[in-house]
CSV table of C-alpha atoms in Angstrom, one decimal:
chain,number,residue,atom,x,y,z
A,5,MET,CA,1.2,-25.3,-20.4
A,6,THR,CA,0.3,-21.6,-21.0
A,7,GLU,CA,2.1,-20.0,-23.9
A,8,ARG,CA,5.0,-17.7,-22.3
A,9,VAL,CA,4.6,-14.1,-22.5
A,10,ASP,CA,7.9,-12.2,-21.7
A,11,VAL,CA,7.1,-8.8,-22.9
A,12,LEU,CA,4.2,-6.9,-22.4
A,13,PRO,CA,2.8,-3.9,-24.8
A,14,ALA,CA,3.3,-0.6,-23.0
A,15,ARG,CA,-0.5,0.2,-23.3
A,16,LEU,CA,-1.5,-2.9,-21.2
A,17,LYS,CA,1.2,-2.0,-18.7
A,18,LEU,CA,-0.2,1.4,-18.4
A,19,MET,CA,-3.9,0.4,-18.2
A,20,TRP,CA,-3.1,-2.0,-15.5
A,21,GLY,CA,-0.8,0.6,-13.6
A,22,SER,CA,-3.8,3.2,-13.9
A,23,GLY,CA,-5.7,1.2,-11.2
A,24,ALA,CA,-2.9,1.8,-8.4
A,25,LEU,CA,-3.8,5.7,-8.9
A,26,GLY,CA,-7.2,4.9,-7.2
A,27,VAL,CA,-5.5,2.8,-4.9
A,28,ALA,CA,-2.9,5.2,-3.9
A,29,VAL,CA,-5.4,8.2,-3.3
A,30,LEU,CA,-7.6,6.1,-1.2
A,31,MET,CA,-5.0,4.8,1.0
A,32,ASN,CA,-2.7,7.7,1.3
A,33,SER,CA,-5.4,10.0,1.8
A,34,ILE,CA,-6.6,8.0,4.8
A,35,SER,CA,-3.2,7.4,5.9
A,36,ILE,CA,-2.2,11.2,5.9
A,37,LEU,CA,-5.6,12.7,6.7
A,38,ILE,CA,-7.7,10.3,8.9
A,39,LEU,CA,-6.3,10.7,12.4
A,40,PHE,CA,-5.8,14.7,12.1
A,41,TYR,CA,-9.4,14.8,10.5
A,42,LEU,CA,-11.1,12.6,13.5
A,43,VAL,CA,-9.3,14.3,16.3
A,44,SER,CA,-8.9,18.2,15.0
A,45,VAL,CA,-12.0,18.5,13.2
A,46,VAL,CA,-14.5,15.7,14.2
A,47,GLY,CA,-13.4,16.0,17.9
A,48,LEU,CA,-12.4,12.4,18.7
A,49,SER,CA,-9.6,11.8,21.5
A,50,PRO,CA,-6.3,10.7,19.7
A,51,GLY,CA,-6.4,7.2,21.4
A,52,LEU,CA,-10.0,6.6,20.3
A,53,ALA,CA,-9.3,7.8,16.8
A,54,GLY,CA,-6.5,5.6,16.3
A,55,THR,CA,-8.0,2.6,18.0
A,56,LEU,CA,-10.8,3.0,15.4
A,57,VAL,CA,-8.5,2.8,12.4
A,58,PHE,CA,-6.7,-0.1,13.7
A,59,ALA,CA,-9.9,-2.0,15.1
A,60,SER,CA,-11.3,-1.7,11.5
A,61,LYS,CA,-8.6,-3.7,10.0
A,62,LEU,CA,-9.2,-6.9,12.1
A,63,ILE,CA,-11.8,-7.8,9.4
A,64,ASP,CA,-9.2,-8.5,7.2
A,65,VAL,CA,-8.3,-11.4,9.3
A,66,ALA,CA,-11.0,-13.0,7.4
A,67,SER,CA,-11.9,-10.8,4.5
A,68,ASP,CA,-8.4,-10.9,2.6
A,69,PRO,CA,-7.8,-14.6,2.6
A,70,ILE,CA,-11.7,-15.2,1.6
A,71,MET,CA,-11.0,-12.9,-1.6
A,72,GLY,CA,-8.0,-14.3,-2.3
A,73,ILE,CA,-9.4,-17.8,-2.5
A,74,ILE,CA,-12.7,-16.6,-4.2
A,75,SER,CA,-10.5,-14.8,-6.9
A,76,ASP,CA,-8.5,-17.9,-7.2
A,77,ARG,CA,-11.3,-20.2,-8.0
A,78,ALA,CA,-13.6,-17.8,-9.9
A,79,LYS,CA,-14.4,-18.6,-13.6
A,80,PHE,CA,-15.6,-15.7,-15.4
A,81,ARG,CA,-15.7,-15.1,-18.9
A,82,ASN,CA,-13.4,-12.2,-18.9
A,83,GLY,CA,-11.2,-13.9,-16.1
A,84,ARG,CA,-10.7,-14.4,-12.7
A,85,ARG,CA,-9.8,-11.3,-11.4
A,86,ARG,CA,-11.2,-8.5,-13.4
A,87,PRO,CA,-15.0,-8.5,-12.6
A,88,PHE,CA,-14.1,-7.9,-9.2
A,89,LEU,CA,-12.4,-4.4,-10.0
A,90,VAL,CA,-15.7,-2.8,-10.9
A,91,THR,CA,-17.1,-3.9,-7.4
A,92,GLY,CA,-14.4,-2.5,-5.5
A,93,ALA,CA,-14.4,0.5,-7.5
A,94,PHE,CA,-18.0,1.1,-6.2
A,95,ILE,CA,-17.5,0.5,-2.5
A,96,SER,CA,-14.3,2.3,-2.3
A,97,ALA,CA,-15.4,5.5,-3.7
A,98,ALA,CA,-18.7,5.4,-1.8
A,99,SER,CA,-16.7,4.7,1.6
A,100,PHE,CA,-14.2,7.3,1.1
A,101,ALA,CA,-17.1,9.9,0.7
A,102,MET,CA,-18.8,8.8,3.6
A,103,LEU,CA,-15.6,8.8,5.8
A,104,PHE,CA,-14.8,12.6,5.0
A,105,THR,CA,-18.4,13.6,5.5
A,106,ILE,CA,-19.2,12.6,8.9
A,107,PRO,CA,-22.2,14.4,10.1
A,108,GLU,CA,-21.9,16.5,13.5
A,109,PHE,CA,-23.5,14.0,16.1
A,110,ALA,CA,-24.7,14.9,19.6
A,111,ASN,CA,-22.5,12.6,21.4
A,112,GLU,CA,-18.9,11.0,20.9
A,113,THR,CA,-20.3,7.4,20.9
A,114,THR,CA,-22.5,7.9,17.8
A,115,THR,CA,-19.6,9.7,16.1
A,116,ALA,CA,-17.4,7.0,16.8
A,117,ALA,CA,-19.8,4.4,15.5
A,118,TYR,CA,-20.4,6.3,12.3
A,119,ALA,CA,-16.6,6.5,11.7
A,120,PHE,CA,-16.0,2.8,12.4
A,121,GLY,CA,-18.7,1.7,9.9
A,122,ALA,CA,-17.2,4.1,7.2
A,123,LEU,CA,-13.7,2.5,7.9
A,124,VAL,CA,-15.1,-1.1,7.8
A,125,LEU,CA,-16.6,-0.2,4.3
A,126,TYR,CA,-13.4,1.1,3.4
A,127,THR,CA,-11.7,-1.8,4.3
A,128,ILE,CA,-14.1,-4.1,2.3
A,129,GLY,CA,-14.0,-2.0,-0.8
A,130,TYR,CA,-9.9,-1.9,-0.8
A,131,THR,CA,-9.9,-5.6,-0.4
A,132,ILE,CA,-12.2,-6.4,-3.2
A,133,PHE,CA,-10.1,-4.3,-5.6
A,134,ASN,CA,-6.8,-4.6,-4.4
A,135,VAL,CA,-6.4,-8.3,-3.9
A,136,PRO,CA,-7.5,-9.4,-7.8
A,137,TYR,CA,-5.7,-6.4,-8.9
A,138,MET,CA,-2.2,-7.3,-7.2
A,139,ALA,CA,-3.0,-11.1,-8.2
A,140,MET,CA,-2.9,-10.1,-12.1
A,141,PRO,CA,0.7,-9.3,-12.5
A,142,ALA,CA,1.9,-13.2,-12.1
A,143,GLU,CA,-0.9,-14.2,-14.6
A,144,MET,CA,0.0,-11.4,-17.2
A,145,THR,CA,3.8,-12.1,-17.8
A,146,ASP,CA,6.5,-14.8,-17.2
A,147,GLY,CA,9.6,-12.3,-17.4
A,148,TYR,CA,11.5,-12.2,-14.5
A,149,HIS,CA,12.6,-8.5,-15.0
A,150,GLU,CA,9.5,-7.6,-17.2
A,151,ARG,CA,7.8,-7.8,-13.7
A,152,SER,CA,10.0,-5.2,-12.6
A,153,SER,CA,9.1,-3.0,-15.7
A,154,LEU,CA,5.3,-3.7,-15.3
A,155,HIS,CA,5.4,-2.4,-11.6
A,156,SER,CA,7.4,0.6,-12.5
A,157,TYR,CA,4.2,1.5,-14.4
A,158,ARG,CA,2.1,1.1,-11.2
A,159,VAL,CA,4.9,3.0,-9.2
A,160,VAL,CA,4.5,6.2,-11.6
A,161,PHE,CA,0.7,6.0,-10.8
A,162,VAL,CA,1.2,5.3,-7.2
A,163,SER,CA,3.4,8.6,-7.0
A,164,ILE,CA,0.8,10.4,-8.9
A,165,GLY,CA,-1.9,9.3,-6.5
A,166,SER,CA,0.3,10.1,-3.3
A,167,THR,CA,0.9,13.5,-4.9
A,168,ILE,CA,-3.1,14.2,-5.0
A,169,ALA,CA,-3.3,13.0,-1.4
A,170,GLY,CA,-0.3,14.5,0.0
A,171,ALA,CA,0.0,17.6,-2.1
A,172,ILE,CA,-3.3,18.6,-3.3
A,173,ALA,CA,-5.3,17.8,-0.5
A,174,PRO,CA,-3.3,20.2,1.7
A,175,LEU,CA,-3.9,22.7,-0.7
A,176,LEU,CA,-7.7,22.3,-0.7
A,177,LEU,CA,-7.5,22.3,3.4
A,178,GLN,CA,-5.6,25.7,3.2
A,179,PHE,CA,-7.8,27.3,0.4
A,180,PHE,CA,-11.3,26.0,1.9
A,181,GLY,CA,-10.2,27.0,5.8
A,182,GLU,CA,-8.9,23.4,7.2
A,183,GLY,CA,-12.8,22.6,8.4
A,184,ARG,CA,-15.6,20.2,7.5
A,185,GLU,CA,-16.5,21.9,4.4
A,186,ALA,CA,-12.7,21.4,3.1
A,187,TYR,CA,-12.9,18.0,3.8
A,188,ARG,CA,-16.3,17.6,2.2
A,189,MET,CA,-14.7,19.1,-1.0
A,190,ILE,CA,-11.9,16.4,-0.6
A,191,ALA,CA,-14.5,13.7,-0.3
A,192,ILE,CA,-16.4,14.7,-3.4
A,193,LEU,CA,-13.1,15.3,-5.6
A,194,PHE,CA,-11.3,12.2,-4.6
A,195,SER,CA,-13.9,9.8,-4.6
A,196,ALA,CA,-14.5,10.6,-8.2
A,197,VAL,CA,-10.7,10.2,-9.1
A,198,ILE,CA,-10.7,6.9,-7.1
A,199,PHE,CA,-13.6,5.5,-9.1
A,200,ALA,CA,-12.6,6.4,-12.4
A,201,SER,CA,-9.2,5.1,-12.0
A,202,MET,CA,-10.2,1.6,-10.6
A,203,VAL,CA,-13.0,1.5,-13.6
A,204,ALA,CA,-10.2,2.6,-16.2
A,205,CYS,CA,-8.1,-0.3,-15.2
A,206,TYR,CA,-11.0,-2.9,-15.6
A,207,LEU,CA,-11.7,-1.3,-19.0
A,208,GLY,CA,-8.1,-1.4,-20.1
A,209,THR,CA,-6.9,-4.9,-19.3
A,210,ARG,CA,-9.3,-6.9,-21.3
A,211,ASP,CA,-6.6,-8.1,-23.4
A,212,ALA,CA,-4.5,-9.4,-20.5
A,213,ARG,CA,-3.5,-12.9,-20.3
A,214,PHE,CA,-5.0,-14.6,-17.3
A,215,THR,CA,-5.6,-18.3,-16.5
A,216,PHE,CA,-7.9,-20.7,-14.8
A,217,ASN,CA,-7.3,-23.6,-12.4
A,218,THR,CA,-7.9,-26.9,-13.7
A,219,ARG,CA,-6.2,-29.1,-10.7
A,220,SER,CA,-8.1,-29.5,-7.6
A,221,ALA,CA,-7.8,-26.6,-5.2
A,222,HIS,CA,-6.4,-27.4,-1.8
A,223,SER,CA,-8.7,-26.6,1.3
A,224,ALA,CA,-8.2,-23.0,2.6
A,225,GLY,CA,-6.3,-24.1,5.6
A,226,ALA,CA,-3.9,-26.3,3.5
A,227,GLN,CA,-3.5,-23.1,1.2
A,228,ILE,CA,-2.4,-21.0,3.8
A,229,SER,CA,-0.1,-23.5,5.4
A,230,LEU,CA,1.8,-23.9,1.9
A,231,LEU,CA,1.8,-20.2,1.6
A,232,LEU,CA,3.6,-20.2,5.2
A,233,GLY,CA,6.1,-22.4,4.0
A,234,ASN,CA,7.3,-20.3,1.2
A,235,ARG,CA,10.1,-19.0,2.9
A,236,PRO,CA,11.3,-16.0,0.4
A,237,PHE,CA,7.4,-14.6,0.6
A,238,MET,CA,7.5,-14.7,4.4
A,239,TRP,CA,10.5,-12.8,4.6
A,240,LEU,CA,9.5,-10.3,2.0
A,241,ILE,CA,6.1,-9.6,3.8
A,242,SER,CA,7.8,-9.5,7.2
A,243,THR,CA,10.0,-6.7,5.5
A,244,LYS,CA,7.1,-4.9,4.2
A,245,ALA,CA,5.2,-5.0,7.7
A,246,LEU,CA,7.9,-3.6,9.4
A,247,GLN,CA,8.5,-0.7,6.7
A,248,LEU,CA,4.8,0.2,6.3
A,249,ILE,CA,4.2,0.5,10.3
A,250,GLY,CA,7.0,3.1,10.0
A,251,VAL,CA,5.4,4.7,6.4
A,252,ALA,CA,2.1,4.8,8.1
A,253,SER,CA,3.4,6.3,11.5
A,254,ALA,CA,5.0,9.1,9.5
A,255,ALA,CA,2.0,9.7,7.2
A,256,ALA,CA,-0.5,9.7,10.4
A,257,THR,CA,2.0,12.4,11.9
A,258,THR,CA,2.5,14.7,9.0
A,259,LEU,CA,-0.2,17.1,9.4
A,260,PHE,CA,0.6,17.4,13.2
A,261,PHE,CA,4.3,17.8,12.5
A,262,ILE,CA,3.5,20.6,9.8
A,263,THR,CA,1.1,22.5,11.8
A,264,ALA,CA,2.3,21.9,15.5
A,265,TYR,CA,5.9,21.0,15.3
A,266,LEU,CA,7.5,23.2,12.2
A,267,ARG,CA,4.6,25.5,12.3
A,268,ILE,CA,4.8,26.1,8.5
A,269,GLU,CA,1.9,26.6,6.2
A,270,LEU,CA,0.4,23.8,4.5
A,271,PHE,CA,1.1,25.0,0.9
A,272,HIS,CA,4.7,23.8,1.6
A,273,LEU,CA,3.4,20.1,1.9
A,274,THR,CA,2.1,20.6,-1.5
A,275,ILE,CA,5.4,21.7,-3.1
A,276,PHE,CA,6.9,18.8,-1.0
A,277,GLY,CA,4.7,16.3,-2.7
A,278,LEU,CA,5.1,17.7,-6.1
A,279,ILE,CA,9.0,17.4,-5.7
A,280,ASN,CA,8.6,13.6,-4.2
A,281,THR,CA,6.5,12.9,-7.1
A,282,VAL,CA,9.0,14.2,-10.0
A,283,VAL,CA,11.8,12.4,-8.4
A,284,THR,CA,10.2,9.2,-7.6
A,285,ILE,CA,9.2,8.9,-11.4
A,286,ALA,CA,12.6,9.8,-12.5
A,287,MET,CA,14.0,7.3,-10.3
A,288,MET,CA,12.0,4.3,-11.6
A,289,PRO,CA,14.4,3.3,-14.8
A,290,VAL,CA,17.3,4.0,-12.5
A,291,PHE,CA,15.9,1.2,-10.0
A,292,VAL,CA,15.0,-1.1,-12.8
A,293,ARG,CA,18.6,-1.1,-14.1
A,294,MET,CA,20.0,-1.1,-10.7
A,295,SER,CA,17.9,-4.3,-10.0
A,296,ARG,CA,19.2,-5.9,-13.2
A,297,ARG,CA,22.9,-5.0,-12.4
A,298,ILE,CA,23.0,-5.7,-8.5
A,299,GLY,CA,19.9,-7.6,-7.9
A,300,LYS,CA,16.5,-6.8,-6.6
A,301,ARG,CA,17.3,-7.6,-3.0
A,302,ASN,CA,20.5,-5.5,-3.0
A,303,ALA,CA,18.7,-2.4,-4.8
A,304,TYR,CA,15.9,-3.0,-1.9
A,305,VAL,CA,18.4,-2.5,0.7
A,306,PHE,CA,19.9,0.6,-1.0
A,307,SER,CA,16.4,2.1,-1.0
A,308,THR,CA,15.8,1.3,2.5
A,309,LEU,CA,18.7,2.8,3.7
A,310,VAL,CA,18.0,6.1,2.1
A,311,TYR,CA,14.5,6.0,3.7
A,312,VAL,CA,16.2,5.4,7.2
A,313,LEU,CA,18.3,8.6,6.5
A,314,TYR,CA,15.5,10.4,5.5
A,315,SER,CA,13.4,9.6,8.6
A,316,LEU,CA,16.4,10.7,10.9
A,317,SER,CA,16.8,13.9,9.1
A,318,TRP,CA,13.8,15.2,10.9
A,319,ILE,CA,15.6,14.9,14.1
A,320,PRO,CA,17.2,18.3,14.0
A,321,ALA,CA,14.3,20.0,12.2
A,322,ASP,CA,12.8,22.9,14.0
A,323,PRO,CA,10.6,26.0,13.0
A,324,GLY,CA,13.5,28.3,12.2
A,325,GLU,CA,15.4,26.2,9.8
A,326,PRO,CA,15.7,27.2,6.1
A,327,ILE,CA,12.8,26.0,4.0
A,328,ILE,CA,15.1,24.5,1.5
A,329,TYR,CA,16.1,21.8,4.0
A,330,PHE,CA,12.3,20.8,3.9
A,331,TYR,CA,12.3,20.6,0.3
A,332,ALA,CA,15.6,18.7,0.2
A,333,ARG,CA,14.0,16.0,2.3
A,334,ALA,CA,11.5,15.5,-0.5
A,335,VAL,CA,14.4,14.6,-2.9
A,336,LEU,CA,15.7,12.2,-0.4
A,337,VAL,CA,12.2,10.4,0.4
A,338,GLY,CA,11.5,10.5,-3.6
A,339,ILE,CA,14.8,8.5,-4.3
A,340,CYS,CA,13.7,5.7,-1.9
A,341,LEU,CA,10.0,5.1,-1.9
A,342,GLY,CA,9.7,4.3,-5.3
A,343,GLY,CA,12.2,1.9,-5.1
A,344,ASN,CA,10.7,0.5,-2.3
A,345,ILE,CA,7.3,0.1,-3.8
A,346,LEU,CA,8.5,-1.2,-7.3
A,347,LEU,CA,11.2,-3.9,-5.9
A,348,ALA,CA,8.9,-5.2,-3.4
A,349,MET,CA,6.0,-5.8,-5.7
A,350,SER,CA,8.3,-7.3,-8.1
A,351,MET,CA,9.7,-9.6,-5.8
A,352,LEU,CA,6.3,-10.6,-4.6
A,353,THR,CA,5.6,-11.8,-8.1
A,354,ASP,CA,8.5,-13.8,-8.0
A,355,THR,CA,7.6,-15.6,-4.7
A,356,ILE,CA,4.2,-16.4,-6.3
A,357,ASP,CA,5.9,-17.6,-9.4
A,358,LEU,CA,8.1,-19.8,-7.1
A,359,ASP,CA,5.1,-21.4,-5.6
A,360,ALA,CA,3.2,-22.1,-8.9
A,361,ARG,CA,6.7,-23.9,-10.1
A,362,ARG,CA,6.9,-25.8,-7.0
A,363,THR,CA,3.3,-26.8,-6.6
A,364,GLY,CA,1.5,-26.5,-10.2
A,365,MET,CA,-1.1,-24.5,-8.5
A,366,ARG,CA,-2.0,-20.9,-9.5
A,367,ARG,CA,-2.8,-19.2,-6.4
A,368,GLU,CA,-2.2,-15.7,-7.1
A,369,GLY,CA,-5.0,-14.5,-5.2
A,370,VAL,CA,-3.9,-16.1,-1.9
A,371,TYR,CA,-0.6,-14.5,-1.9
A,372,ALA,CA,-2.2,-11.0,-2.9
A,373,ALA,CA,-4.6,-11.5,-0.1
A,374,MET,CA,-1.9,-12.2,2.4
A,375,TYR,CA,0.3,-9.3,1.0
A,376,SER,CA,-2.7,-6.8,1.3
A,377,PHE,CA,-3.5,-7.9,4.7
A,378,VAL,CA,0.0,-7.4,6.1
A,379,GLU,CA,-0.1,-3.9,4.0
A,380,LYS,CA,-3.7,-2.7,5.6
A,381,PHE,CA,-2.8,-4.1,9.1
A,382,SER,CA,0.6,-2.7,9.0
A,383,SER,CA,-0.8,0.7,7.7
A,384,ALA,CA,-3.3,0.7,10.3
A,385,PHE,CA,-0.8,-0.1,13.3
A,386,GLY,CA,0.7,3.3,12.3
A,387,PRO,CA,-1.8,5.6,13.2
A,388,LEU,CA,-2.8,3.4,16.4
A,389,LEU,CA,0.7,3.8,17.5
A,390,VAL,CA,0.9,7.8,16.9
A,391,GLY,CA,-2.6,7.9,18.4
A,392,TRP,CA,-1.6,6.4,21.7
A,393,VAL,CA,1.6,8.3,22.0
A,394,LEU,CA,-0.3,11.7,21.4
A,395,ALA,CA,-2.7,10.5,24.0
A,396,PHE,CA,0.0,9.5,26.4
A,397,VAL,CA,2.0,12.9,26.1
A,398,GLY,CA,-1.1,14.9,26.4
A,399,PHE,CA,-1.9,16.2,23.0
A,400,ASN,CA,-4.6,19.1,23.4
A,401,ARG,CA,-7.4,18.5,20.8
A,402,ASN,CA,-9.2,21.5,22.1
A,403,LEU,CA,-6.7,24.1,21.3
A,404,PRO,CA,-6.7,25.9,17.9
A,405,ARG,CA,-4.9,24.1,15.3
A,406,ASP,CA,-2.2,26.6,15.1
A,407,ALA,CA,-1.9,26.9,18.9
A,408,VAL,CA,1.5,25.9,20.7
A,409,GLN,CA,1.5,22.5,22.2
A,410,GLU,CA,3.4,21.5,25.4
A,411,PRO,CA,7.1,20.2,24.8
A,412,GLN,CA,6.5,16.6,25.5
A,413,VAL,CA,3.4,16.8,22.9
A,414,LEU,CA,6.1,18.2,20.4
A,415,PHE,CA,8.7,15.3,21.3
A,416,GLY,CA,5.7,12.7,21.0
A,417,ILE,CA,4.9,14.1,17.2
A,418,LEU,CA,8.7,13.8,16.5
A,419,VAL,CA,8.7,10.3,17.8
A,420,GLY,CA,5.7,9.4,15.1
A,421,MET,CA,7.2,11.5,12.3
A,422,SER,CA,11.3,10.2,12.7
A,423,LEU,CA,12.1,7.7,15.3
A,424,ILE,CA,9.3,5.0,14.8
A,425,PRO,CA,9.8,5.2,10.8
A,426,ALA,CA,13.8,5.0,11.2
A,427,ALA,CA,13.6,1.9,13.8
A,428,ALA,CA,11.2,0.2,11.6
A,429,GLY,CA,13.4,0.5,8.7
A,430,LEU,CA,16.2,-0.7,10.4
A,431,LEU,CA,14.7,-3.8,11.6
A,432,SER,CA,13.5,-4.5,8.1
A,433,LEU,CA,17.0,-4.6,6.7
A,434,LEU,CA,17.4,-7.9,9.2
A,435,THR,CA,14.3,-9.6,7.6
A,436,LEU,CA,15.4,-8.4,4.1
A,437,SER,CA,18.8,-10.1,4.5
A,438,ARG,CA,17.0,-13.4,4.7
A,439,TYR,CA,15.3,-13.0,1.7
A,440,ARG,CA,17.3,-15.3,-1.1
A,441,LEU,CA,15.4,-15.6,-4.4
A,442,ASP,CA,17.1,-14.6,-7.7
A,443,GLU,CA,16.5,-15.3,-11.2
A,444,GLN,CA,18.8,-18.4,-11.4
A,445,THR,CA,17.2,-19.8,-8.1
A,446,LEU,CA,13.8,-19.4,-9.7
A,447,SER,CA,14.6,-20.7,-13.1
A,448,ALA,CA,16.1,-23.9,-11.4
A,449,THR,CA,13.0,-24.5,-9.2
A,450,GLU,CA,11.5,-28.1,-9.9
A,451,PRO,CA,8.1,-29.2,-9.2
A,452,GLU,CA,7.4,-30.8,-5.7
A,453,PRO,CA,5.1,-33.6,-5.0
A,454,GLU,CA,2.4,-33.1,-2.5
A,455,PRO,CA,2.7,-35.1,0.6
A,456,GLY,CA,0.9,-38.5,-0.3
A,457,SER,CA,0.8,-38.1,-3.8
A,458,ASP,CA,2.6,-39.6,-6.8
A,459,PRO,CA,6.2,-38.1,-6.6
A,460,ASP,CA,6.6,-38.2,-10.5
A,461,PRO,CA,7.2,-34.3,-11.2
A,462,ALA,CA,5.0,-34.7,-14.3
A,463,ALA,CA,2.2,-35.1,-11.9
A,464,THR,CA,2.7,-31.6,-10.4
A,465,ARG,CA,3.4,-29.7,-13.7
A,466,THR,CA,1.3,-26.3,-13.8
A,467,SER,CA,-1.9,-26.9,-15.6
A,468,THR,CA,-3.5,-23.8,-16.6
A,469,GLU,CA,-5.5,-22.7,-19.5
A,470,GLU,CA,-5.3,-19.4,-21.3
A,471,VAL,CA,-7.8,-17.3,-22.0
A,472,ARG,CA,-8.2,-14.1,-23.6
A,473,ALA,CA,-11.5,-11.7,-23.5
């Protein structure tokens, strides 16, 4: 049996969490900028741009499960997961630089092909880093509430990364003129941040506990089948899928909403992002305490309801409203988004622990792969929806970026910013209500015999070897 680790040193939690900075800069920058960049700067049609973003994620149908199985079965001297972090760092940084420095080709077909290739490379790099990264917490600690504490460090770095993507990027765009040169500057600076953050995570987690499987592994098909039988996990990823479709829809619409709908300067988005980050970080200890008092699921329900309220608050917005209302929404979204991320990831780790207790197998990589696939697929589905909505309502990409669009186009922008996120959030409450895994249930879980195997529980006891680098 592996020696229990209920409490982790703060330094280790900090260094593991630092990896989320690069992930957040990578994912949020692309979520916020890519559709606007491809349509308004590169010159692709909205429908084609949204389709490219979505289609590039289809590779994850194969790549994420494969990466999860590889990291579960790997036996490196310094653990199953950590060596992949460096490879993922190189590819992620390179793909980001490629994506926002698209050359001016002679025709749309060549431009679309280049953009698609860069998006696929981004997808692969993200998978190689994020799947092993998200599998690490289940190995690092056994503490039910320590997982929330560990993920609270991650959320802090996610918040900082989101600020870089959502606040610093608009500032750079406004300063450098919103054209290709501005995006080239973002590509250079942000690629460096992505690489440094991911490598720092690798270097800083050398003392983290990790395990090797000593039992024979199931086939890939059998592992997926067992994963689908983990009901708490399936309800959790269904909840996240719905929520991320809404979040990605709003992110993809943000620059259109700021420039064409509200018609305000981009620096207001920078202030919005800074307020959001401060509130999110301040709410971390609140949500950790709330999850202890009322349970993780109930705290998650609260944060989701706040997000729905935030999404609906955009409906009465118009160019003439006081700017303080715009900033007030930053407070509202800061309250809920950190809680959503923290609680979902803590609950994910619990569902992985449930599987280990039942089967005796350490399959963190497979679970992280499925979660990562749902995360990326849903995040790509948002831009797909928005792209086709804008195409349907007749968004004119040839107009100057500060020109007035037709009323039906403005309504389409509102749909992406408010109505899709609110509807997705409300639907997610239905799936979240079916999640029923708490500390008592987890503690009482006993090993289950595999079909056709010795029913003696001792035969299915977890067998792992603790290794320290």
